[in-house]
CSV table of C-alpha atoms and ligand atoms in Angstrom, one decimal:
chain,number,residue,atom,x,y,z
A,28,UNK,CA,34.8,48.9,-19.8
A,29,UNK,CA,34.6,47.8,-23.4
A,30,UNK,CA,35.3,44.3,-22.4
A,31,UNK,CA,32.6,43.9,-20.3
A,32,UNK,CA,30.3,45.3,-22.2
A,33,UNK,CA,30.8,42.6,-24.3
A,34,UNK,CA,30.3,39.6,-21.7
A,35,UNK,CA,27.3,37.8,-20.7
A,36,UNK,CA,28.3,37.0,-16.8
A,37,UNK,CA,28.3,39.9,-15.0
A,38,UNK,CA,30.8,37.8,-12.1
A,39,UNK,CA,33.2,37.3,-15.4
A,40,UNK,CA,33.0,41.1,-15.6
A,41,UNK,CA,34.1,41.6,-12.1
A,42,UNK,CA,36.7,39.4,-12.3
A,43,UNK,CA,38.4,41.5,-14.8
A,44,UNK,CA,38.2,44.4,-12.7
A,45,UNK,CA,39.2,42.4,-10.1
A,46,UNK,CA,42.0,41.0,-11.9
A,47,UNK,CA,42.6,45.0,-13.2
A,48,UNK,CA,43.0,45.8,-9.6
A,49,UNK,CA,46.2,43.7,-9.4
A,50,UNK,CA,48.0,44.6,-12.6
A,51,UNK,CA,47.2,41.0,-14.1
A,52,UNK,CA,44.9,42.5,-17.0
A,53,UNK,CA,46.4,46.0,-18.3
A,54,UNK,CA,43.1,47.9,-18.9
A,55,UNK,CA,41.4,47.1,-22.7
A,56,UNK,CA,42.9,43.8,-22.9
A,57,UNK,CA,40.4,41.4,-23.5
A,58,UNK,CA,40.9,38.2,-20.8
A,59,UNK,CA,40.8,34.6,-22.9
A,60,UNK,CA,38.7,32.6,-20.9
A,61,UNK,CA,38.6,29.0,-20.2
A,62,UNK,CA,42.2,28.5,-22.2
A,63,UNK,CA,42.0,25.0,-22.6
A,64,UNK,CA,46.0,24.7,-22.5
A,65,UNK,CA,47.1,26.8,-19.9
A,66,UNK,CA,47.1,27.6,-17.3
A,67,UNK,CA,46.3,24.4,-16.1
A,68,UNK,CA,43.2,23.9,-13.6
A,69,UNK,CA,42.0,21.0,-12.1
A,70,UNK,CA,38.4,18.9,-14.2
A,71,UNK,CA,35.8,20.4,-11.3
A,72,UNK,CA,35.7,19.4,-7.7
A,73,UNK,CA,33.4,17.9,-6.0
A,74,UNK,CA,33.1,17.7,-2.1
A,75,UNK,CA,30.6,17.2,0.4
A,76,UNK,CA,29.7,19.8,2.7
A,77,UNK,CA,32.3,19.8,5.9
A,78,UNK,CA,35.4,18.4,3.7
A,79,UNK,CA,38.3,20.6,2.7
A,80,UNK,CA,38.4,21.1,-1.1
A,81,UNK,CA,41.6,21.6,-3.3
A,82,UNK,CA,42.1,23.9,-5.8
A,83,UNK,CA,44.7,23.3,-7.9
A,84,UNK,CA,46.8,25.4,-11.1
A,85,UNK,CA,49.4,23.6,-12.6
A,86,UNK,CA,51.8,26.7,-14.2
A,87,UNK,CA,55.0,26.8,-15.5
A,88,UNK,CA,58.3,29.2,-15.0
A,89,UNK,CA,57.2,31.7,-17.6
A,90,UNK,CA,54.5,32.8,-14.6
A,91,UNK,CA,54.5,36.1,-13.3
A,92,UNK,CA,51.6,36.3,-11.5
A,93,UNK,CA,49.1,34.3,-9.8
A,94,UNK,CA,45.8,34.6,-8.0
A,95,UNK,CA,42.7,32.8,-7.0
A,96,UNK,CA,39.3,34.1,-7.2
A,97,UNK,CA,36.0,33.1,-6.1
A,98,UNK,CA,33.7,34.7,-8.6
A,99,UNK,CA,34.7,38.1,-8.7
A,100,UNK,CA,36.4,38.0,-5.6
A,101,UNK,CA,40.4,37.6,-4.9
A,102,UNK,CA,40.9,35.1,-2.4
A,103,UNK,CA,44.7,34.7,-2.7
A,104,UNK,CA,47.3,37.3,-4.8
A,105,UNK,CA,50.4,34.6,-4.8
A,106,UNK,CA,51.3,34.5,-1.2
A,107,UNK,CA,49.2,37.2,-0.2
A,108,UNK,CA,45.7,36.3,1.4
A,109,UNK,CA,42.8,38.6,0.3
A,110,UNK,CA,40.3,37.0,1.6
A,111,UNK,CA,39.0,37.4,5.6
A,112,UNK,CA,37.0,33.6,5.1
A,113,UNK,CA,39.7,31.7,7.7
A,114,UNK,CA,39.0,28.4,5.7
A,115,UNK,CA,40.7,29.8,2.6
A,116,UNK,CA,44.2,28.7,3.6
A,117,UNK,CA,47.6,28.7,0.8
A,118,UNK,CA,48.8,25.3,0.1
A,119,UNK,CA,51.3,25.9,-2.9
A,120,UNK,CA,53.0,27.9,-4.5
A,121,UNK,CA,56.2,26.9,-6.9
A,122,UNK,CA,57.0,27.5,-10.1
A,123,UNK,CA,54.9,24.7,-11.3
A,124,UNK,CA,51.8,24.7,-8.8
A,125,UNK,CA,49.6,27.3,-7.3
A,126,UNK,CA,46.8,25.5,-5.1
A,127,UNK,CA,44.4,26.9,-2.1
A,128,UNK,CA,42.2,24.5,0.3
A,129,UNK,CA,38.7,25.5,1.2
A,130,UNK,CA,38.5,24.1,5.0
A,131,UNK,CA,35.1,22.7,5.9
A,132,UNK,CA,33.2,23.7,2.4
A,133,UNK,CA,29.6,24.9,3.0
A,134,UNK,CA,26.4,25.1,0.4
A,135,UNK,CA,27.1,28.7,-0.4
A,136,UNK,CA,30.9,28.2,-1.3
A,137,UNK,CA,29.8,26.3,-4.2
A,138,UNK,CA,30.3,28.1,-8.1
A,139,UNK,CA,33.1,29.3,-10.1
A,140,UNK,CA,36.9,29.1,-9.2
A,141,UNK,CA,39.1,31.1,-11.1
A,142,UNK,CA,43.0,30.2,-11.5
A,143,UNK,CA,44.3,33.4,-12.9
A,144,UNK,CA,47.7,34.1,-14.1
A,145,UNK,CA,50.1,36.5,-16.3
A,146,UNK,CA,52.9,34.8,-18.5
A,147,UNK,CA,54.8,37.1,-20.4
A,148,UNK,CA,52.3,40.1,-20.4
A,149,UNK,CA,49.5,38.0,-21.2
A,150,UNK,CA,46.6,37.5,-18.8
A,151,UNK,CA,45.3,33.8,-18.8
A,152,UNK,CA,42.3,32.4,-16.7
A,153,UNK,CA,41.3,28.7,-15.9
A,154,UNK,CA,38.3,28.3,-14.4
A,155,UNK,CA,37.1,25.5,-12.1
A,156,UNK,CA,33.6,24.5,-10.5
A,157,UNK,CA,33.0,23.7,-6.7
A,158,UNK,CA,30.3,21.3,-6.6
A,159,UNK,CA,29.4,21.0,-3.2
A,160,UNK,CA,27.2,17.5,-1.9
A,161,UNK,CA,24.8,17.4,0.6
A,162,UNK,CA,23.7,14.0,2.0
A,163,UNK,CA,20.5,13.6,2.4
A,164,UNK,CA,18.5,14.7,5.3
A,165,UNK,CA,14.4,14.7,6.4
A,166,UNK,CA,13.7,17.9,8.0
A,167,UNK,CA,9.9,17.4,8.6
A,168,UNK,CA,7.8,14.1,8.1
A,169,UNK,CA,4.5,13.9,9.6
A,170,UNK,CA,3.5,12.7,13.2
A,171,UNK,CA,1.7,9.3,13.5
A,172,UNK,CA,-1.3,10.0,13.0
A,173,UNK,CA,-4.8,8.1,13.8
A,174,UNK,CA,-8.6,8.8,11.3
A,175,UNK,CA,-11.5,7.3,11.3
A,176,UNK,CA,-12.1,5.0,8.0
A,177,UNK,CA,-13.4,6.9,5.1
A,178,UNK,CA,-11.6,9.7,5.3
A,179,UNK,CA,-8.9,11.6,3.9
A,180,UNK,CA,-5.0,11.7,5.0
A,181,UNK,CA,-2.5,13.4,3.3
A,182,UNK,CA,1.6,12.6,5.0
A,183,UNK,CA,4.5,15.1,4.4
A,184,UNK,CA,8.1,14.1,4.5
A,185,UNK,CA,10.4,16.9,3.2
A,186,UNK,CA,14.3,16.7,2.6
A,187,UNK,CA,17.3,18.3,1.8
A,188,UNK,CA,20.7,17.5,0.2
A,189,UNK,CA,22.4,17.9,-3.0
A,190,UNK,CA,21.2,16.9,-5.3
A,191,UNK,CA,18.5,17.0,-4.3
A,192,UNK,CA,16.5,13.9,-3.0
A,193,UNK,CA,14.2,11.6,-4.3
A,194,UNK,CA,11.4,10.9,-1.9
A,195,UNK,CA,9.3,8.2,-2.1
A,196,UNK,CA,6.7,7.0,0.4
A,197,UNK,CA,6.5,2.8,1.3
A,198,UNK,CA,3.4,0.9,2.9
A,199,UNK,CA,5.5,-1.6,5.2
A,200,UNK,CA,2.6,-3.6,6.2
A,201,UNK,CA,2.5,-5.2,3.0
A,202,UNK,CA,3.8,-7.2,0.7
A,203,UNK,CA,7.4,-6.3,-0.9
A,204,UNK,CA,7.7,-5.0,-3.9
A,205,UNK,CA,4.2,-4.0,-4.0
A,206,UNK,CA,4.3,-1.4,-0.8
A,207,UNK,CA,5.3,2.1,-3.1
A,208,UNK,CA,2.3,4.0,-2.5
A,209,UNK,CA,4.1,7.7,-3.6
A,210,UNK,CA,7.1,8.8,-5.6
A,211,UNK,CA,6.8,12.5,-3.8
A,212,UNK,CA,7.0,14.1,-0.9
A,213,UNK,CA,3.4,14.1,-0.3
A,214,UNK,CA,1.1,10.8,0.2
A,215,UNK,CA,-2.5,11.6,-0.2
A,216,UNK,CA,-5.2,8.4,0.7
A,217,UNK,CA,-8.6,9.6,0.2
A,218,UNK,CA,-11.1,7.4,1.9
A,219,UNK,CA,-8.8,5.5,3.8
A,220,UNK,CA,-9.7,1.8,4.3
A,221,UNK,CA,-9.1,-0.5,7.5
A,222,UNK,CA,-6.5,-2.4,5.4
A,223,UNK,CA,-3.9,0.6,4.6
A,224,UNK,CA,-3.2,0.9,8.3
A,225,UNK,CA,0.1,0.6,9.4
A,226,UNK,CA,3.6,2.0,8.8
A,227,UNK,CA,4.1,3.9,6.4
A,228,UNK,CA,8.0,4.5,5.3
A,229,UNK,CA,9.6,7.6,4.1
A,230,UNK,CA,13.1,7.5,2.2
A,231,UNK,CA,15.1,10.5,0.7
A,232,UNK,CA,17.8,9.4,-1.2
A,233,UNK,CA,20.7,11.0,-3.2
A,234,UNK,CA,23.8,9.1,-4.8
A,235,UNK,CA,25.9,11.3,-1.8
A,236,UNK,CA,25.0,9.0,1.4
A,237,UNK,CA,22.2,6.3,2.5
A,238,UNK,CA,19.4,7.5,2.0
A,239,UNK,CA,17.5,9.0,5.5
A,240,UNK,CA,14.6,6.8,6.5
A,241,UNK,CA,11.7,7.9,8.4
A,242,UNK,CA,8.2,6.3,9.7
A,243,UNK,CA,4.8,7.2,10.5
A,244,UNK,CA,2.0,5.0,11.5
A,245,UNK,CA,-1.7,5.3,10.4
A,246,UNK,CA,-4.1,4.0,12.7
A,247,UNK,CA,-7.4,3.6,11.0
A,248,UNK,CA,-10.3,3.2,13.4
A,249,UNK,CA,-13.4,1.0,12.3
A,250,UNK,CA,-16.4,0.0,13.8
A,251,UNK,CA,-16.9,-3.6,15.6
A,252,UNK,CA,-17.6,-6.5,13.0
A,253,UNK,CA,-18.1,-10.1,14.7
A,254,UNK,CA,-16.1,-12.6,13.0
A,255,UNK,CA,-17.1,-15.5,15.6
A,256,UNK,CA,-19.7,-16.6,17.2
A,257,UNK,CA,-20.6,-20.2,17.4
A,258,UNK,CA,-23.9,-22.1,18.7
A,259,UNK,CA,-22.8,-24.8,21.1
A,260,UNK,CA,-24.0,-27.8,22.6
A,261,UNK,CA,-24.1,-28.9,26.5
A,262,UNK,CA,-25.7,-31.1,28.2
A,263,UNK,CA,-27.0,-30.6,32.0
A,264,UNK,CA,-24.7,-30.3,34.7
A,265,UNK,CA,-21.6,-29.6,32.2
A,266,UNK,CA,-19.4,-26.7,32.1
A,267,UNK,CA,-20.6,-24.5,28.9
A,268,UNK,CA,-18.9,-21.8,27.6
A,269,UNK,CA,-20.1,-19.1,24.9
A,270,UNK,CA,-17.6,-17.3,22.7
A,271,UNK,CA,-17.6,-14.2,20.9
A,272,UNK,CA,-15.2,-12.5,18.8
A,273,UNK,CA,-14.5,-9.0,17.4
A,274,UNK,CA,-12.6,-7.0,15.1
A,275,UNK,CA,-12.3,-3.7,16.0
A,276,UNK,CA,-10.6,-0.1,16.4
A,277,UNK,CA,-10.4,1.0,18.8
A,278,UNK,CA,-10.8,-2.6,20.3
A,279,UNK,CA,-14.6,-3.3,21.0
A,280,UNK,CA,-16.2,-3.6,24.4
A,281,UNK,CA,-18.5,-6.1,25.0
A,282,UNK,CA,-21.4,-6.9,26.4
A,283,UNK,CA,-23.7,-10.0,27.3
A,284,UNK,CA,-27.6,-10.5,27.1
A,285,UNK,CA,-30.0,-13.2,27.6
A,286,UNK,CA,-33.7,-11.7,25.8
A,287,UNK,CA,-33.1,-7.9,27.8
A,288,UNK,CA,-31.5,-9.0,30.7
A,289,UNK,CA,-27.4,-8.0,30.7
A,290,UNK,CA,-25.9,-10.9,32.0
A,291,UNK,CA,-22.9,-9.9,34.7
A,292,UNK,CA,-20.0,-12.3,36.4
A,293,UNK,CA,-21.3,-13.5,39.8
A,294,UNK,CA,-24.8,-13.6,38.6
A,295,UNK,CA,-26.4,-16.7,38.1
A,296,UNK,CA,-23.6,-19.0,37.2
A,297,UNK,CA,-21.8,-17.3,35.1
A,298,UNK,CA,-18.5,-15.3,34.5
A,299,UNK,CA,-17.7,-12.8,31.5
A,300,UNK,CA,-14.1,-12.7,30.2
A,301,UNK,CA,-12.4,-10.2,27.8
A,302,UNK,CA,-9.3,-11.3,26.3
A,303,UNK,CA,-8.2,-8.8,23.4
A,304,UNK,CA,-10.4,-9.5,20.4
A,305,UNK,CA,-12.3,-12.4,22.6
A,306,UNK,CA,-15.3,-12.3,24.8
A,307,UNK,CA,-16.5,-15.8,27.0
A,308,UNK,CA,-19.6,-16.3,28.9
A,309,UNK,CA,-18.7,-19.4,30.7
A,310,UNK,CA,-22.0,-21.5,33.0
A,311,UNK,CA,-20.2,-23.6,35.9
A,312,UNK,CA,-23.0,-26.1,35.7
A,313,UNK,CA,-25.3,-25.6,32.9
A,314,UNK,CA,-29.0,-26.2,34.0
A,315,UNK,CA,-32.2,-26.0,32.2
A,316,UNK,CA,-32.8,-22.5,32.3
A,317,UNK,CA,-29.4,-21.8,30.8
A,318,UNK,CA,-30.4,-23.1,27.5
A,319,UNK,CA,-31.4,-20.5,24.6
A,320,UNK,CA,-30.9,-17.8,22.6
A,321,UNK,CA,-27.4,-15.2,24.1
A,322,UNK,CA,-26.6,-11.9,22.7
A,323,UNK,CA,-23.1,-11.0,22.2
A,324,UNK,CA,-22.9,-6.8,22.1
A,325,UNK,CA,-19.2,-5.2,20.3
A,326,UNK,CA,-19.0,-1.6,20.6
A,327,UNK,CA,-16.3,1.1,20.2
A,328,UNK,CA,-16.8,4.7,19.6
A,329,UNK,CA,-18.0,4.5,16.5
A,330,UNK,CA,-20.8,1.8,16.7
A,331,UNK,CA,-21.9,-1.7,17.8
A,332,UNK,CA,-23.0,-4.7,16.4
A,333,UNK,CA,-24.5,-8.1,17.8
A,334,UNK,CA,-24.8,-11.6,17.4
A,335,UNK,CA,-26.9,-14.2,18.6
A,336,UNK,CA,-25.7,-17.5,19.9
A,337,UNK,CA,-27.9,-20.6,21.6
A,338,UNK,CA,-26.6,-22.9,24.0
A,339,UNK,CA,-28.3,-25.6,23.5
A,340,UNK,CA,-28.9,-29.1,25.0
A,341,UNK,CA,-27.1,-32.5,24.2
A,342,UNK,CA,-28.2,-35.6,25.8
A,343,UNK,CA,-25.8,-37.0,28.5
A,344,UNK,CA,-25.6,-40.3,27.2
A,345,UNK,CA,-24.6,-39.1,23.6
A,346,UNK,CA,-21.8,-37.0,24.9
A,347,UNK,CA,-20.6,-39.6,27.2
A,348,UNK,CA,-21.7,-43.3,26.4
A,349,UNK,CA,-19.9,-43.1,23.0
A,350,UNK,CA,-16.4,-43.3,24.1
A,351,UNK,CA,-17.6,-45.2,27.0
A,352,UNK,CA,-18.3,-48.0,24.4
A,353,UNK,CA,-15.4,-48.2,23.2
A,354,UNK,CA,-13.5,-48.4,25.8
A,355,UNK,CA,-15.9,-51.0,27.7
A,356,UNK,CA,-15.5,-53.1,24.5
A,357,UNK,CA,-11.4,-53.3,24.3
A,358,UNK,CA,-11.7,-54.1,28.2
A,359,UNK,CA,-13.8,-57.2,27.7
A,360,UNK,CA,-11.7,-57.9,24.8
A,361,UNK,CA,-8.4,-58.0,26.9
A,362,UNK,CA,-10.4,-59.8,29.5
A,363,UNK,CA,-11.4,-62.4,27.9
A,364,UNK,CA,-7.8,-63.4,26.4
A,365,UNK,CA,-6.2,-63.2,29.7
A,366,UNK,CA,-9.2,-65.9,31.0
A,367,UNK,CA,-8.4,-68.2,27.8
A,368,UNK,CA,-4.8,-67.6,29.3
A,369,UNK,CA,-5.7,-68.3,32.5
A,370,UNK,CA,-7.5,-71.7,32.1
A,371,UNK,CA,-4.5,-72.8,29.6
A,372,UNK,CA,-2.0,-72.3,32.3
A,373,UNK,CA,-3.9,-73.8,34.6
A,374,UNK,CA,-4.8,-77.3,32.2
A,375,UNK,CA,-1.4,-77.5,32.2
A,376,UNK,CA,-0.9,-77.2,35.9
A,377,UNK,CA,-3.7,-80.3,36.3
A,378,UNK,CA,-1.4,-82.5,33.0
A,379,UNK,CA,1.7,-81.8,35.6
A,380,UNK,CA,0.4,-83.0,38.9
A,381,UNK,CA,-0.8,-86.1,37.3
B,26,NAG,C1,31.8,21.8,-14.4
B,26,NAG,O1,30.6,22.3,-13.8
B,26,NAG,C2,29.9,23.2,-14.5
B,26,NAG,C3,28.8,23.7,-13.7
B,26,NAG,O2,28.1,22.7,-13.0
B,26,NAG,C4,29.4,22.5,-15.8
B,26,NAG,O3,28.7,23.4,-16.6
B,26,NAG,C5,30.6,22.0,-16.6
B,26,NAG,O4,30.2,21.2,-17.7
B,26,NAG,C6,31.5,21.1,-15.7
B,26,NAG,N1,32.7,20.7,-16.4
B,26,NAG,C7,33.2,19.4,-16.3
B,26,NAG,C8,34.4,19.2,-17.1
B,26,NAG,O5,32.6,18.6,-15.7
B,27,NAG,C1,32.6,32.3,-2.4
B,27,NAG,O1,31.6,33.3,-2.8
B,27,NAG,C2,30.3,33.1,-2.2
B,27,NAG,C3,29.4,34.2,-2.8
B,27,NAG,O2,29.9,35.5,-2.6
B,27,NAG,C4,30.4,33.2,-0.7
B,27,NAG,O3,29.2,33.0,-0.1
B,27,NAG,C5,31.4,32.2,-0.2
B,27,NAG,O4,31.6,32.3,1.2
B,27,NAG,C6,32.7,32.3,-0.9
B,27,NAG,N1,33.6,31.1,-0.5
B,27,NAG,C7,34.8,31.3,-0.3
B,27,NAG,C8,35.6,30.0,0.1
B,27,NAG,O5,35.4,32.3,-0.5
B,28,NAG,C1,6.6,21.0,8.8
B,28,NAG,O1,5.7,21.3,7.7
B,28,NAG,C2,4.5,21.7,8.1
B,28,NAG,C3,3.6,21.8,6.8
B,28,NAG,O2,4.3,22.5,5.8
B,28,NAG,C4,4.6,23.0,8.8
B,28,NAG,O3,3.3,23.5,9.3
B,28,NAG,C5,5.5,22.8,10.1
B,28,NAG,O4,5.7,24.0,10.7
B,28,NAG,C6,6.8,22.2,9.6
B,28,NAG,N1,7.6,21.9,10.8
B,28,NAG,C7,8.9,22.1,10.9
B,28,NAG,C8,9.5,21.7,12.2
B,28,NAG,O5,9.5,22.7,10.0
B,29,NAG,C1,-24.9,-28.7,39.4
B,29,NAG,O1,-26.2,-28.3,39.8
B,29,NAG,C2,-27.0,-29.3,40.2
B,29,NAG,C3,-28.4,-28.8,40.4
B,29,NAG,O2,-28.4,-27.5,41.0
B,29,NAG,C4,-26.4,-29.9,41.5
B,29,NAG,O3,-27.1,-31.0,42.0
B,29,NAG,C5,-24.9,-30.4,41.2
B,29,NAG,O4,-24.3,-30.8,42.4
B,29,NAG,C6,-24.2,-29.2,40.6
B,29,NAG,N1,-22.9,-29.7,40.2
B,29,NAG,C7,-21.7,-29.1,40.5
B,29,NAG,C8,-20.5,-29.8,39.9
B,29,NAG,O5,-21.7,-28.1,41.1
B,30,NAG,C1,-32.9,-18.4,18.9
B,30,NAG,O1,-32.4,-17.8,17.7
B,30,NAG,C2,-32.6,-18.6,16.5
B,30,NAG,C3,-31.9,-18.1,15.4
B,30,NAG,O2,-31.7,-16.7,15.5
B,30,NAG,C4,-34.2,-18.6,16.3
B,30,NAG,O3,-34.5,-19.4,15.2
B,30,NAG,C5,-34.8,-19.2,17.6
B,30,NAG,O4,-36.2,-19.1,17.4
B,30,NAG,C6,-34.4,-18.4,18.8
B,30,NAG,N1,-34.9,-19.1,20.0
B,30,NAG,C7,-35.5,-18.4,21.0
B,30,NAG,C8,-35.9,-19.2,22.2
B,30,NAG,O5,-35.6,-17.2,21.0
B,31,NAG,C1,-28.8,-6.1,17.8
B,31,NAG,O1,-28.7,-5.4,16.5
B,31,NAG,C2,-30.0,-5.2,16.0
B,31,NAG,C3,-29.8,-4.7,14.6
B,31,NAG,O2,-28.7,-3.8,14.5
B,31,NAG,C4,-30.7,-4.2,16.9
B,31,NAG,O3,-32.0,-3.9,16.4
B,31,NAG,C5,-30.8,-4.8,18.3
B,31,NAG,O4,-31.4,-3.8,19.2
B,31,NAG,C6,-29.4,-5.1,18.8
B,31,NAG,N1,-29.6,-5.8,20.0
B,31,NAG,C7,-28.9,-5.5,21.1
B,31,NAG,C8,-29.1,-6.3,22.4
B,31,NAG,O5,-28.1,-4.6,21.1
């Protein structure tokens, strides 16, 4: 009892009563701990969780006795299994090696290995640790998740492994290098802006295994802004088309007035197309009344905005007599050489005959 008294680890303690229990240490002797020369055990092992580890005591003849322990617990007496763990299996045992394989080691086998032995009365310990190594692993990350803009989102992604994992937090959609938005667990954006949409990347990584890689997408919704919406010229009888476009999320819905009356496909004319972020008001055949001031409407649940665009009229003759010119002028041009052609071809005709 003296002895342990004396220690600071209570296991150490037990494993000299353990040790008492089978005659290796003769009650008041003092056990010499971590005996540097012998017996012999292995630096420490390190496995990762499911592998087999190797314990290993390199002794000599003058060996008596032999045991492993886990903590304060006998796993193996020489030949003799104490332990009821199936995994703990004998691999040697000769006069110059005593060794024991842990079969598919788990989190909790990790700690203290004692190699114990007697050699000529004297009780010697080795000790050994089992590190045990966890890849690492995301147990719960966030779900995609969509806000309004302005407000406040906070993303969890927690991991396990051994060591334990660093977790950082990457915004894909931007530029490399300059995406690392978190070097924890949790990534807080307090009024969240249109621009910090997008997937966001989680990654937990230990010097065990790749690290595990998870992503959640933020969808921020905004209210309609219009980015387009040009004033355009047509003159009478022409096809004119309107355009109008939106930025938006969700994506706007829109809407068509002349001064308060909605304008609808079918009526007078005209036909509305949506195409994504693009809204056209197309006139078959523009006539007089067509021309003035429209109103393009974007809305989405949280607002709407407008814009104004005029269809206005352009002369005919501008529109069309321009290239017209042109083209009249290299026709005369052409005609003209072929009829200085002509009348050369046909001088010499006359010069023959005669
Ligand atoms: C073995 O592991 C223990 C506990 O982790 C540590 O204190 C000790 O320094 C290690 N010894 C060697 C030789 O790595
Ligand atoms: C070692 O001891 C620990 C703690 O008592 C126990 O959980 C573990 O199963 C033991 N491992 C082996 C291989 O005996
Ligand atoms: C994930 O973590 C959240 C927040 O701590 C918790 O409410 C939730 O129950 C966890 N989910 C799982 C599957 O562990
Ligand atoms: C356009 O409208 C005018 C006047 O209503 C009509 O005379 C003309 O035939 C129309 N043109 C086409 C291509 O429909
Ligand atoms: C059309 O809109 C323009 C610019 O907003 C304005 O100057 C013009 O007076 C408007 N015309 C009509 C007919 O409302
Ligand atoms: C266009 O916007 C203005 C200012 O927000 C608003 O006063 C007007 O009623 C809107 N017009 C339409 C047709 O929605």
């Amino acid at each position: 009892m003296g002895v342990c008294g004396y220690l600071f680890l209570p296991w150490k303690c037990l494993v000299v009563v353990s040790l008492r229990l089978l005659f290796l240490v003769p009650t008041g002797v003092p056990v010499r701990s971590g005996d540097a020369t012998f017996p012999k055990a292995m630096d420490n092992v390190t496995v990762r969780q499911g592998e087999s580890a190797t314990l290993r005591c390199t002794i000599d003849d003058r060996v008596t006795r032999v045991a492993w322990l886990n903590r304060s617990t006998i796993l193996y007496a020489g030949n003799d299994k104490w332990s009821i763990d199936p995994r703990v299996i004998i691999l040697v045992n000769t006069p110059t090696q005593y060794s024991i394989m842990i079969q598919n080691v788990d989190v909790y086998d990790e700690g203290p290995y004692t190699c114990s032995v007697q050699t000529d009365n004297h009780p010697k310990t080795s000790r050994v640790h089992l590190i045990v190594q966890v890849p690492p692993q995301i147990m719960n990350i966030s779900s995609d998740i969509t806000v309004n803009e302005g407000s406040s989102v906070t993303l969890l992604c927690l991991a396990i492994g051994r060591p334990e994992p660093t977790v950082t937090w990457r915004h894909l959609s931007v530029k490399e290098g300059q995406g690392f938005v978190s070097e924890d667990e949790y990534l807080e954006i307090s009024d969240i802006k249109r621009d910090q949409s997008g997937e966001y990347e989680c990654s937990a990584l230990n010097d065990v295994a790749a690290p595990d890689v998870r992503k959640v997408k933020i969808t921020v919704n905004y209210p309609p802004y219009i980015s387009k919406a040009k004033n355009t010229g047509v003159s009478v009888g022409q096809k004119g088309i309107l355009s109008c476009e939106a930025s938006a999320v969700p994506m706007a819905e829109f809407q068509w007035f002349k001064e308060d009356t909605r304008l609808a496909t079918g009526l007078g004319g005209v036909r509305i197309e949506n195409k994504g972020h693009i809204s056209t008001l197309t006139f078959f055949n523009v006539s007089e009344k067509d021309y003035g001031n429209y109103t393009c409407v974007a809305t989405n649940k949280l607002g709407n905005t407008n814009a104004s665009i005029t269809l206005y009229e352009i002369s005919p003759s501008s529109a069309v007599a321009g290239p017209g010119a042109v083209i009249d002028g290299v026709n005369s041009a052409s005609r003209a050489l072929a009829c200085l052609w002509l009348s050369g071809t046909l001088f010499a005709h006359f010069l023959i005959k005669f």
